[in-house]
């Protein structure tokens, strides 16, 4: 009895049963897994080996059971280790084997056998010697296993273990395969029944494959009883033959594989059917179609069908998808019934089959034809008539008949398929319609056929007409007779005049008459053609005759005509014919004072006659005559009238013209000067494209001078002096679409265009004009109202104020124009493009670029204005410059005494430089009110010894700025002070709102205010950004943004990253020297090299409460100087 944990005990028999059940479960699991080579688990010897300690008392110290439970058998150095030999064994799985171990003869004690470490039975007693144990092998995989033998020892021998090999081999297999049908056709199914068992007659559950003639057709799996099944449908590709069916079962872990063969017979019967056979004409094409199917009514896919007629083979065709189609050209068999046989010959896949049907053979159709089937009454006719069967084969050795009005008149033989018909067809009544045909009568083999002939009757026609005049009625008569001179009784006649269809009418008893209203045709003989259009019986005919058409007489209705001298007047003159109808075409010849003027076309009774006076005729009366010129349709006529001549309103000029011409667009003057003298007050001079060399054209009346195109109408004066000079202050002068170039002005108070009265310049170009004396301008000198639009001023030069334009004392408007590369080179002057004095001026949508003034004390690189108001709207001032020495100010513009308004404009990259002092890189205002709104002022700069205002400099002025950007402006002092990177203003007041000062800079020995420097009365700055402006001084200075010595109010602004750099600079954002209120502002990241990165104060009353200082806990000693820290401030940015 063995004690278990917990105190319970079990006997050896119970242990053996439990052990066996566990082992059996493990072996079953191993057998089920055919992929595993090891179906058992290793258990330690001490866990499975037990002994009956009650039955054994040979070892009083340590029982065999206790020794067997230990993995390590303890060694007693006083005992002998026995020699143990375990014999190797070979057996088949699931059979029995006797395990043997050899001990010494006196090695008695407990022993135990194991397989792969698993106990296979109870320990038992041995007296030594050969130990045997009968073992029933479970279903193990066929491989080698370890036989473990455990000896418990006794008083002489130590306990010990030893091992041997048990080699298991696979069981033999017995397999069978049965077919439910051993013979079947393509498309039929067969059931294969499979039984697979081992040599112990146990069913094998595993996969099997069935092959036919070595090709696998499918696989399945047997059940636990060894039975399996597989269905298979015979494909159409199998031939009629015996096939070897093979069952293939592969080796498993416990059993050997097996291949078993049997035989399958494929035998596929067929059935052929013929479609219905249509009646077929002898010698025609027989069309046959048969259908061949197998036993399962599937279409046969291969083989040939042979066709026979009354047992005679006609031919054959292959079977495609069950269908065989065959065509056969029959010989000329006698029409009757024939037997048609269709024989399917079979092949390796299908058995033969055949069927019969009856063919009803009938006569062949015949056909008569002719390339020309027309036969003419009373003419030598020869017709070639062809006779063929349905398949266009010739029919020979027969006759055809000519039948006229139902009676046979002649027979003609057919030779080589052609019958030649010769007949004059004279003995007929031509007044009645004649019918004729060719007939072939039926015979034994061919059916009857008829060819209807076209019978025609020739005709002849004559035509007559009375002479008449063009546009009148033409009376026409025609007669139509047949070939026997009988009147033609029907049909139509078409009449043509000079091959143009003019009328048609029906023939009545041989006559055809009509009338036609003539159009305007030439007065001469014309060809009149009558064409009789026949029908199926009467032939067509035609004839032509000449008819004389006469011209019409004419008369002219004259009118009195008023025209302007040097111009023309188109007057409608009526011309009628003798019937008072409008003359449709022709020419009127005009002569004035017996001088031929020109010819004019007449259309529909009217001629637009152009009356032209000579240049020197004015306020006079002249006689004219008009003559209608005879032509192909009308006779000549003459009339006279009166011509009243008034001054000119519009004239034309062309380089190819003549000053002795009429001044019209077709006959222009040659010179502009002549044209201006011969146009009336407020008249227009049109100047055609070309080069003109005129100059010194004096004008003292209102006039309009219009060029056709400004790029093509070019005036290049050949002499110095003005081009146009309006000396009348009440006269308006308008100049449009012209280019004036290379004018040379050598007289004071003049220019290329001089106007004392109102002047309008539109779409003109002024280029390379030069004013070489004081008080003159190169292009325009206006002392009256001036308006300029869509014009360009390029590369003009002067030696006094106004490189291109000088305007004095009156209103000026400039729109949509360009001023480029204009220059002034003199001292104490300005306005590289424009000089305005006491002229209220508006400039819109205009560009000023690259204009320059060079000299000493020069001003206004593009514009100089003295007194009066100036408005700039959508204006671009760019790259204008002042250069030289002395005090130069206003790189783009100078405004002295008056109002300056700049809106929606761009002031960019203008600059002023001087070897001395300078200021206002862009704009200079003095004693004025300046407003700048919604504009951009950028990249302007000033360079000099001392510089005041990188962009703006104001003196005694009021400045208002809103919604404007000031960026990248710069003031650079080469030796002294740089004051105001953007704005420098002394005296007056400033108001700035919603604007931006960004990355402006100043640099000098002393530098003050990178953005605004102001000394005056009041300054207000609201909601404006001051960002990254830099004041850089090598010595002293300050104010990265603002320097203010005035009463100031600064609200809602941002001062960010502004810098005051240098040895002794303060006020990174602001230096204040007067009373200041700064509230609701942000001071962030501003820098001052010396002190006060935000505000440096030397003023009196200062309120800097309620600002944000860049931190929630500002360091006041760094931020401000000269002012008490605020009592209130924000801890977050506003």
PDB file of C-alpha atoms in Angstrom, residues 857-1081:
ATOM      1  CA  UNK A 857      20.280 123.677 -53.332  1.00  0.00           C
ATOM      2  CA  UNK A 858      17.882 121.642 -55.524  1.00  0.00           C
ATOM      3  CA  UNK A 859      14.390 120.514 -54.514  1.00  0.00           C
ATOM      4  CA  UNK A 860      11.605 118.155 -55.598  1.00  0.00           C
ATOM      5  CA  UNK A 861      13.058 115.259 -57.587  1.00  0.00           C
ATOM      6  CA  UNK A 862       9.727 114.799 -59.390  1.00  0.00           C
ATOM      7  CA  UNK A 863       7.391 117.684 -58.380  1.00  0.00           C
ATOM      8  CA  UNK A 864       7.941 121.216 -57.167  1.00  0.00           C
ATOM      9  CA  UNK A 865       4.865 123.154 -56.055  1.00  0.00           C
ATOM     10  CA  UNK A 866       4.860 126.775 -54.913  1.00  0.00           C
ATOM     11  CA  UNK A 867       1.542 128.012 -53.529  1.00  0.00           C
ATOM     12  CA  UNK A 868      -1.775 126.523 -54.472  1.00  0.00           C
ATOM     13  CA  UNK A 869      -3.145 123.141 -53.376  1.00  0.00           C
ATOM     14  CA  UNK A 870      -1.936 119.738 -54.566  1.00  0.00           C
ATOM     15  CA  UNK A 871      -3.850 116.424 -54.403  1.00  0.00           C
ATOM     16  CA  UNK A 872      -2.204 113.088 -55.249  1.00  0.00           C
ATOM     17  CA  UNK A 873      -4.612 110.108 -55.587  1.00  0.00           C
ATOM     18  CA  UNK A 874      -3.370 106.665 -56.607  1.00  0.00           C
ATOM     19  CA  UNK A 875      -0.007 108.151 -57.538  1.00  0.00           C
ATOM     20  CA  UNK A 876       3.274 106.213 -57.550  1.00  0.00           C
ATOM     21  CA  UNK A 877       6.409 108.267 -56.743  1.00  0.00           C
ATOM     22  CA  UNK A 878       9.379 105.929 -57.124  1.00  0.00           C
ATOM     23  CA  UNK A 879      13.136 106.186 -57.606  1.00  0.00           C
ATOM     24  CA  UNK A 880      13.113 109.968 -57.989  1.00  0.00           C
ATOM     25  CA  UNK A 881      16.327 111.651 -56.828  1.00  0.00           C
ATOM     26  CA  UNK A 882      18.066 114.872 -55.849  1.00  0.00           C
ATOM     27  CA  UNK A 883      21.825 115.001 -56.231  1.00  0.00           C
ATOM     28  CA  UNK A 884      24.517 117.642 -55.886  1.00  0.00           C
ATOM     29  CA  UNK A 885      25.588 119.923 -53.086  1.00  0.00           C
ATOM     30  CA  UNK A 886      24.109 122.575 -50.873  1.00  0.00           C
ATOM     31  CA  UNK A 887      20.915 121.969 -48.921  1.00  0.00           C
ATOM     32  CA  UNK A 888      18.843 119.595 -51.049  1.00  0.00           C
ATOM     33  CA  UNK A 889      15.324 118.607 -49.881  1.00  0.00           C
ATOM     34  CA  UNK A 890      12.414 116.549 -51.222  1.00  0.00           C
ATOM     35  CA  UNK A 891      13.676 113.513 -53.137  1.00  0.00           C
ATOM     36  CA  UNK A 892      10.231 113.112 -54.745  1.00  0.00           C
ATOM     37  CA  UNK A 893       8.280 116.334 -53.981  1.00  0.00           C
ATOM     38  CA  UNK A 894       8.519 119.748 -52.410  1.00  0.00           C
ATOM     39  CA  UNK A 895       5.383 121.582 -51.273  1.00  0.00           C
ATOM     40  CA  UNK A 896       5.754 125.272 -50.412  1.00  0.00           C
ATOM     41  CA  UNK A 897       2.823 127.285 -49.132  1.00  0.00           C
ATOM     42  CA  UNK A 898      -0.395 125.403 -49.701  1.00  0.00           C
ATOM     43  CA  UNK A 899      -2.355 122.290 -49.016  1.00  0.00           C
ATOM     44  CA  UNK A 900      -0.902 118.849 -49.866  1.00  0.00           C
ATOM     45  CA  UNK A 901      -3.198 115.781 -49.865  1.00  0.00           C
ATOM     46  CA  UNK A 902      -1.798 112.326 -50.604  1.00  0.00           C
ATOM     47  CA  UNK A 903      -4.201 109.340 -50.667  1.00  0.00           C
ATOM     48  CA  UNK A 904      -4.024 105.734 -51.920  1.00  0.00           C
ATOM     49  CA  UNK A 905      -0.522 106.386 -53.180  1.00  0.00           C
ATOM     50  CA  UNK A 906       2.923 104.788 -53.022  1.00  0.00           C
ATOM     51  CA  UNK A 907       6.136 106.722 -52.323  1.00  0.00           C
ATOM     52  CA  UNK A 908       8.952 104.266 -52.844  1.00  0.00           C
ATOM     53  CA  UNK A 909      12.736 104.340 -53.073  1.00  0.00           C
ATOM     54  CA  UNK A 910      13.092 108.087 -53.585  1.00  0.00           C
ATOM     55  CA  UNK A 911      16.260 109.636 -52.276  1.00  0.00           C
ATOM     56  CA  UNK A 912      18.150 112.857 -51.727  1.00  0.00           C
ATOM     57  CA  UNK A 913      21.890 113.168 -51.386  1.00  0.00           C
ATOM     58  CA  UNK A 914      24.285 116.061 -50.907  1.00  0.00           C
ATOM     59  CA  UNK A 915      27.904 116.626 -50.197  1.00  0.00           C
ATOM     60  CA  UNK A 916      26.548 119.087 -47.642  1.00  0.00           C
ATOM     61  CA  UNK A 917      23.297 118.843 -45.652  1.00  0.00           C
ATOM     62  CA  UNK A 918      19.988 117.462 -46.922  1.00  0.00           C
ATOM     63  CA  UNK A 919      16.545 116.341 -45.849  1.00  0.00           C
ATOM     64  CA  UNK A 920      13.246 114.736 -46.850  1.00  0.00           C
ATOM     65  CA  UNK A 921      14.249 111.654 -48.826  1.00  0.00           C
ATOM     66  CA  UNK A 922      10.732 111.734 -50.295  1.00  0.00           C
ATOM     67  CA  UNK A 923       8.480 114.696 -49.308  1.00  0.00           C
ATOM     68  CA  UNK A 924       9.165 118.238 -48.070  1.00  0.00           C
ATOM     69  CA  UNK A 925       6.418 120.621 -46.888  1.00  0.00           C
ATOM     70  CA  UNK A 926       6.732 124.185 -45.621  1.00  0.00           C
ATOM     71  CA  UNK A 927       4.044 126.559 -44.409  1.00  0.00           C
ATOM     72  CA  UNK A 928       1.401 124.037 -45.401  1.00  0.00           C
ATOM     73  CA  UNK A 929      -1.206 121.542 -44.273  1.00  0.00           C
ATOM     74  CA  UNK A 930      -0.230 118.027 -45.343  1.00  0.00           C
ATOM     75  CA  UNK A 931      -2.569 115.013 -45.211  1.00  0.00           C
ATOM     76  CA  UNK A 932      -1.412 111.471 -46.015  1.00  0.00           C
ATOM     77  CA  UNK A 933      -4.041 108.687 -46.047  1.00  0.00           C
ATOM     78  CA  UNK A 934      -4.130 105.002 -47.028  1.00  0.00           C
ATOM     79  CA  UNK A 935      -0.703 105.142 -48.603  1.00  0.00           C
ATOM     80  CA  UNK A 936       2.659 103.366 -48.482  1.00  0.00           C
ATOM     81  CA  UNK A 937       5.923 105.270 -47.933  1.00  0.00           C
ATOM     82  CA  UNK A 938       8.841 102.870 -48.114  1.00  0.00           C
ATOM     83  CA  UNK A 939      12.547 102.509 -48.878  1.00  0.00           C
ATOM     84  CA  UNK A 940      13.155 106.277 -49.131  1.00  0.00           C
ATOM     85  CA  UNK A 941      16.426 107.618 -47.840  1.00  0.00           C
ATOM     86  CA  UNK A 942      18.534 110.766 -47.403  1.00  0.00           C
ATOM     87  CA  UNK A 943      22.345 110.880 -47.288  1.00  0.00           C
ATOM     88  CA  UNK A 944      24.430 113.942 -46.305  1.00  0.00           C
ATOM     89  CA  UNK A 945      26.621 115.450 -43.666  1.00  0.00           C
ATOM     90  CA  UNK A 946      23.590 116.262 -41.541  1.00  0.00           C
ATOM     91  CA  UNK A 947      20.274 114.664 -42.531  1.00  0.00           C
ATOM     92  CA  UNK A 948      16.766 115.705 -41.500  1.00  0.00           C
ATOM     93  CA  UNK A 949      13.989 113.224 -42.367  1.00  0.00           C
ATOM     94  CA  UNK A 950      14.624 109.946 -44.187  1.00  0.00           C
ATOM     95  CA  UNK A 951      11.177 110.243 -45.822  1.00  0.00           C
ATOM     96  CA  UNK A 952       9.440 113.508 -44.754  1.00  0.00           C
ATOM     97  CA  UNK A 953      10.623 116.923 -43.560  1.00  0.00           C
ATOM     98  CA  UNK A 954       8.093 119.581 -42.564  1.00  0.00           C
ATOM     99  CA  UNK A 955       8.493 123.156 -41.381  1.00  0.00           C
ATOM    100  CA  UNK A 956       5.741 125.315 -39.956  1.00  0.00           C
ATOM    101  CA  UNK A 957       3.181 122.776 -41.094  1.00  0.00           C
ATOM    102  CA  UNK A 958       0.236 120.731 -39.960  1.00  0.00           C
ATOM    103  CA  UNK A 959       0.664 117.001 -40.686  1.00  0.00           C
ATOM    104  CA  UNK A 960      -2.176 114.449 -40.612  1.00  0.00           C
ATOM    105  CA  UNK A 961      -1.437 110.744 -41.283  1.00  0.00           C
ATOM    106  CA  UNK A 962      -3.935 107.850 -41.320  1.00  0.00           C
ATOM    107  CA  UNK A 963      -3.890 104.198 -42.443  1.00  0.00           C
ATOM    108  CA  UNK A 964      -0.404 104.553 -43.902  1.00  0.00           C
ATOM    109  CA  UNK A 965       2.667 102.301 -43.786  1.00  0.00           C
ATOM    110  CA  UNK A 966       6.171 103.759 -43.322  1.00  0.00           C
ATOM    111  CA  UNK A 967       8.727 101.001 -43.854  1.00  0.00           C
ATOM    112  CA  UNK A 968      12.470 100.734 -44.497  1.00  0.00           C
ATOM    113  CA  UNK A 969      13.039 104.497 -44.711  1.00  0.00           C
ATOM    114  CA  UNK A 970      16.505 105.647 -43.737  1.00  0.00           C
ATOM    115  CA  UNK A 971      18.487 108.771 -42.831  1.00  0.00           C
ATOM    116  CA  UNK A 972      22.276 108.528 -42.997  1.00  0.00           C
ATOM    117  CA  UNK A 973      24.498 111.346 -41.700  1.00  0.00           C
ATOM    118  CA  UNK A 974      28.038 110.984 -42.924  1.00  0.00           C
ATOM    119  CA  UNK A 975      29.522 113.402 -40.364  1.00  0.00           C
ATOM    120  CA  UNK A 976      26.961 114.964 -38.080  1.00  0.00           C
ATOM    121  CA  UNK A 977      23.345 114.489 -37.048  1.00  0.00           C
ATOM    122  CA  UNK A 978      20.705 112.090 -38.418  1.00  0.00           C
ATOM    123  CA  UNK A 979      17.347 113.368 -37.195  1.00  0.00           C
ATOM    124  CA  UNK A 980      14.070 111.551 -37.977  1.00  0.00           C
ATOM    125  CA  UNK A 981      14.347 108.267 -39.873  1.00  0.00           C
ATOM    126  CA  UNK A 982      10.843 108.825 -41.299  1.00  0.00           C
ATOM    127  CA  UNK A 983       9.559 112.275 -40.265  1.00  0.00           C
ATOM    128  CA  UNK A 984      11.429 115.387 -39.195  1.00  0.00           C
ATOM    129  CA  UNK A 985       9.173 118.340 -38.357  1.00  0.00           C
ATOM    130  CA  UNK A 986       9.841 121.676 -36.743  1.00  0.00           C
ATOM    131  CA  UNK A 987       6.925 123.840 -35.628  1.00  0.00           C
ATOM    132  CA  UNK A 988       3.274 123.111 -36.268  1.00  0.00           C
ATOM    133  CA  UNK A 989       1.370 120.026 -35.132  1.00  0.00           C
ATOM    134  CA  UNK A 990       1.010 116.346 -36.029  1.00  0.00           C
ATOM    135  CA  UNK A 991      -1.846 113.854 -35.887  1.00  0.00           C
ATOM    136  CA  UNK A 992      -1.260 110.154 -36.691  1.00  0.00           C
ATOM    137  CA  UNK A 993      -3.841 107.347 -36.512  1.00  0.00           C
ATOM    138  CA  UNK A 994      -4.014 103.676 -37.563  1.00  0.00           C
ATOM    139  CA  UNK A 995      -0.610 103.692 -39.212  1.00  0.00           C
ATOM    140  CA  UNK A 996       2.564 101.623 -39.085  1.00  0.00           C
ATOM    141  CA  UNK A 997       6.267 102.498 -38.742  1.00  0.00           C
ATOM    142  CA  UNK A 998       8.331  99.393 -39.423  1.00  0.00           C
ATOM    143  CA  UNK A 999      12.088  98.819 -39.781  1.00  0.00           C
ATOM    144  CA  UNK A1000      12.957 102.474 -40.391  1.00  0.00           C
ATOM    145  CA  UNK A1001      16.432 103.561 -39.364  1.00  0.00           C
ATOM    146  CA  UNK A1002      18.855 106.446 -38.825  1.00  0.00           C
ATOM    147  CA  UNK A1003      22.580 106.430 -38.474  1.00  0.00           C
ATOM    148  CA  UNK A1004      25.066 109.147 -37.654  1.00  0.00           C
ATOM    149  CA  UNK A1005      27.419 110.518 -35.112  1.00  0.00           C
ATOM    150  CA  UNK A1006      24.295 111.785 -33.377  1.00  0.00           C
ATOM    151  CA  UNK A1007      21.018 109.986 -34.128  1.00  0.00           C
ATOM    152  CA  UNK A1008      17.563 110.977 -32.924  1.00  0.00           C
ATOM    153  CA  UNK A1009      14.209 109.287 -33.614  1.00  0.00           C
ATOM    154  CA  UNK A1010      14.279 106.384 -36.049  1.00  0.00           C
ATOM    155  CA  UNK A1011      10.585 107.089 -36.813  1.00  0.00           C
ATOM    156  CA  UNK A1012       9.421 110.632 -35.849  1.00  0.00           C
ATOM    157  CA  UNK A1013      11.331 113.702 -34.665  1.00  0.00           C
ATOM    158  CA  UNK A1014       9.006 116.552 -33.737  1.00  0.00           C
ATOM    159  CA  UNK A1015       9.504 119.946 -32.122  1.00  0.00           C
ATOM    160  CA  UNK A1016       6.309 121.946 -32.105  1.00  0.00           C
ATOM    161  CA  UNK A1017       3.052 122.553 -30.311  1.00  0.00           C
ATOM    162  CA  UNK A1018       0.959 119.353 -30.299  1.00  0.00           C
ATOM    163  CA  UNK A1019       1.236 115.749 -31.489  1.00  0.00           C
ATOM    164  CA  UNK A1020      -1.408 113.022 -31.262  1.00  0.00           C
ATOM    165  CA  UNK A1021      -0.609 109.402 -32.101  1.00  0.00           C
ATOM    166  CA  UNK A1022      -3.404 106.814 -31.865  1.00  0.00           C
ATOM    167  CA  UNK A1023      -3.553 103.089 -32.713  1.00  0.00           C
ATOM    168  CA  UNK A1024      -0.256 103.022 -34.544  1.00  0.00           C
ATOM    169  CA  UNK A1025       2.476 100.369 -34.704  1.00  0.00           C
ATOM    170  CA  UNK A1026       6.176 101.183 -34.142  1.00  0.00           C
ATOM    171  CA  UNK A1027       8.123  97.989 -34.843  1.00  0.00           C
ATOM    172  CA  UNK A1028      11.861  97.276 -35.210  1.00  0.00           C
ATOM    173  CA  UNK A1029      12.882 100.883 -35.874  1.00  0.00           C
ATOM    174  CA  UNK A1030      16.569 101.552 -35.104  1.00  0.00           C
ATOM    175  CA  UNK A1031      18.406 104.761 -34.103  1.00  0.00           C
ATOM    176  CA  UNK A1032      22.128 104.022 -34.350  1.00  0.00           C
ATOM    177  CA  UNK A1033      24.603 106.652 -33.132  1.00  0.00           C
ATOM    178  CA  UNK A1034      28.324 106.503 -32.780  1.00  0.00           C
ATOM    179  CA  UNK A1035      28.173 109.156 -30.070  1.00  0.00           C
ATOM    180  CA  UNK A1036      24.960 110.439 -28.510  1.00  0.00           C
ATOM    181  CA  UNK A1037      21.318 110.203 -29.461  1.00  0.00           C
ATOM    182  CA  UNK A1038      18.189 108.272 -28.683  1.00  0.00           C
ATOM    183  CA  UNK A1039      14.560 107.516 -29.407  1.00  0.00           C
ATOM    184  CA  UNK A1040      14.204 104.217 -31.251  1.00  0.00           C
ATOM    185  CA  UNK A1041      10.756 105.444 -32.392  1.00  0.00           C
ATOM    186  CA  UNK A1042       9.723 108.976 -31.223  1.00  0.00           C
ATOM    187  CA  UNK A1043      11.511 112.156 -30.154  1.00  0.00           C
ATOM    188  CA  UNK A1044       8.877 114.650 -29.017  1.00  0.00           C
ATOM    189  CA  UNK A1045       9.320 118.204 -27.703  1.00  0.00           C
ATOM    190  CA  UNK A1046       5.650 119.173 -27.712  1.00  0.00           C
ATOM    191  CA  UNK A1047       2.423 118.451 -25.915  1.00  0.00           C
ATOM    192  CA  UNK A1048       1.868 114.805 -26.845  1.00  0.00           C
ATOM    193  CA  UNK A1049      -0.972 112.280 -26.557  1.00  0.00           C
ATOM    194  CA  UNK A1050      -0.089 108.661 -27.397  1.00  0.00           C
ATOM    195  CA  UNK A1051      -2.902 106.106 -27.107  1.00  0.00           C
ATOM    196  CA  UNK A1052      -3.471 102.504 -28.209  1.00  0.00           C
ATOM    197  CA  UNK A1053      -0.067 102.086 -29.861  1.00  0.00           C
ATOM    198  CA  UNK A1054       2.419  99.228 -29.993  1.00  0.00           C
ATOM    199  CA  UNK A1055       6.128  99.922 -29.491  1.00  0.00           C
ATOM    200  CA  UNK A1056       7.877  96.637 -30.253  1.00  0.00           C
ATOM    201  CA  UNK A1057      11.582  95.823 -30.687  1.00  0.00           C
ATOM    202  CA  UNK A1058      12.649  99.423 -31.357  1.00  0.00           C
ATOM    203  CA  UNK A1059      16.298 100.212 -30.603  1.00  0.00           C
ATOM    204  CA  UNK A1060      18.385 103.198 -29.580  1.00  0.00           C
ATOM    205  CA  UNK A1061      21.978 102.117 -30.069  1.00  0.00           C
ATOM    206  CA  UNK A1062      25.246 103.937 -29.384  1.00  0.00           C
ATOM    207  CA  UNK A1063      27.573 105.067 -26.674  1.00  0.00           C
ATOM    208  CA  UNK A1064      25.147 107.370 -24.922  1.00  0.00           C
ATOM    209  CA  UNK A1065      21.666 106.641 -26.206  1.00  0.00           C
ATOM    210  CA  UNK A1066      18.399 106.478 -24.289  1.00  0.00           C
ATOM    211  CA  UNK A1067      14.718 105.970 -24.909  1.00  0.00           C
ATOM    212  CA  UNK A1068      14.468 102.695 -26.790  1.00  0.00           C
ATOM    213  CA  UNK A1069      10.920 103.730 -27.799  1.00  0.00           C
ATOM    214  CA  UNK A1070      10.341 107.409 -26.816  1.00  0.00           C
ATOM    215  CA  UNK A1071      12.265 110.467 -25.703  1.00  0.00           C
ATOM    216  CA  UNK A1072       9.921 113.106 -24.320  1.00  0.00           C
ATOM    217  CA  UNK A1073      10.984 116.688 -23.665  1.00  0.00           C
ATOM    218  CA  UNK A1074       7.602 118.299 -22.869  1.00  0.00           C
ATOM    219  CA  UNK A1075       4.184 117.344 -21.498  1.00  0.00           C
ATOM    220  CA  UNK A1076       3.151 113.771 -22.429  1.00  0.00           C
ATOM    221  CA  UNK A1077       0.192 111.475 -21.886  1.00  0.00           C
ATOM    222  CA  UNK A1078       0.779 107.847 -22.963  1.00  0.00           C
ATOM    223  CA  UNK A1079      -2.008 105.387 -22.080  1.00  0.00           C
ATOM    224  CA  UNK A1080      -3.262 101.973 -23.289  1.00  0.00           C
ATOM    225  CA  UNK A1081       0.004 101.257 -25.162  1.00  0.00           C
TER     226      UNK A1081
END
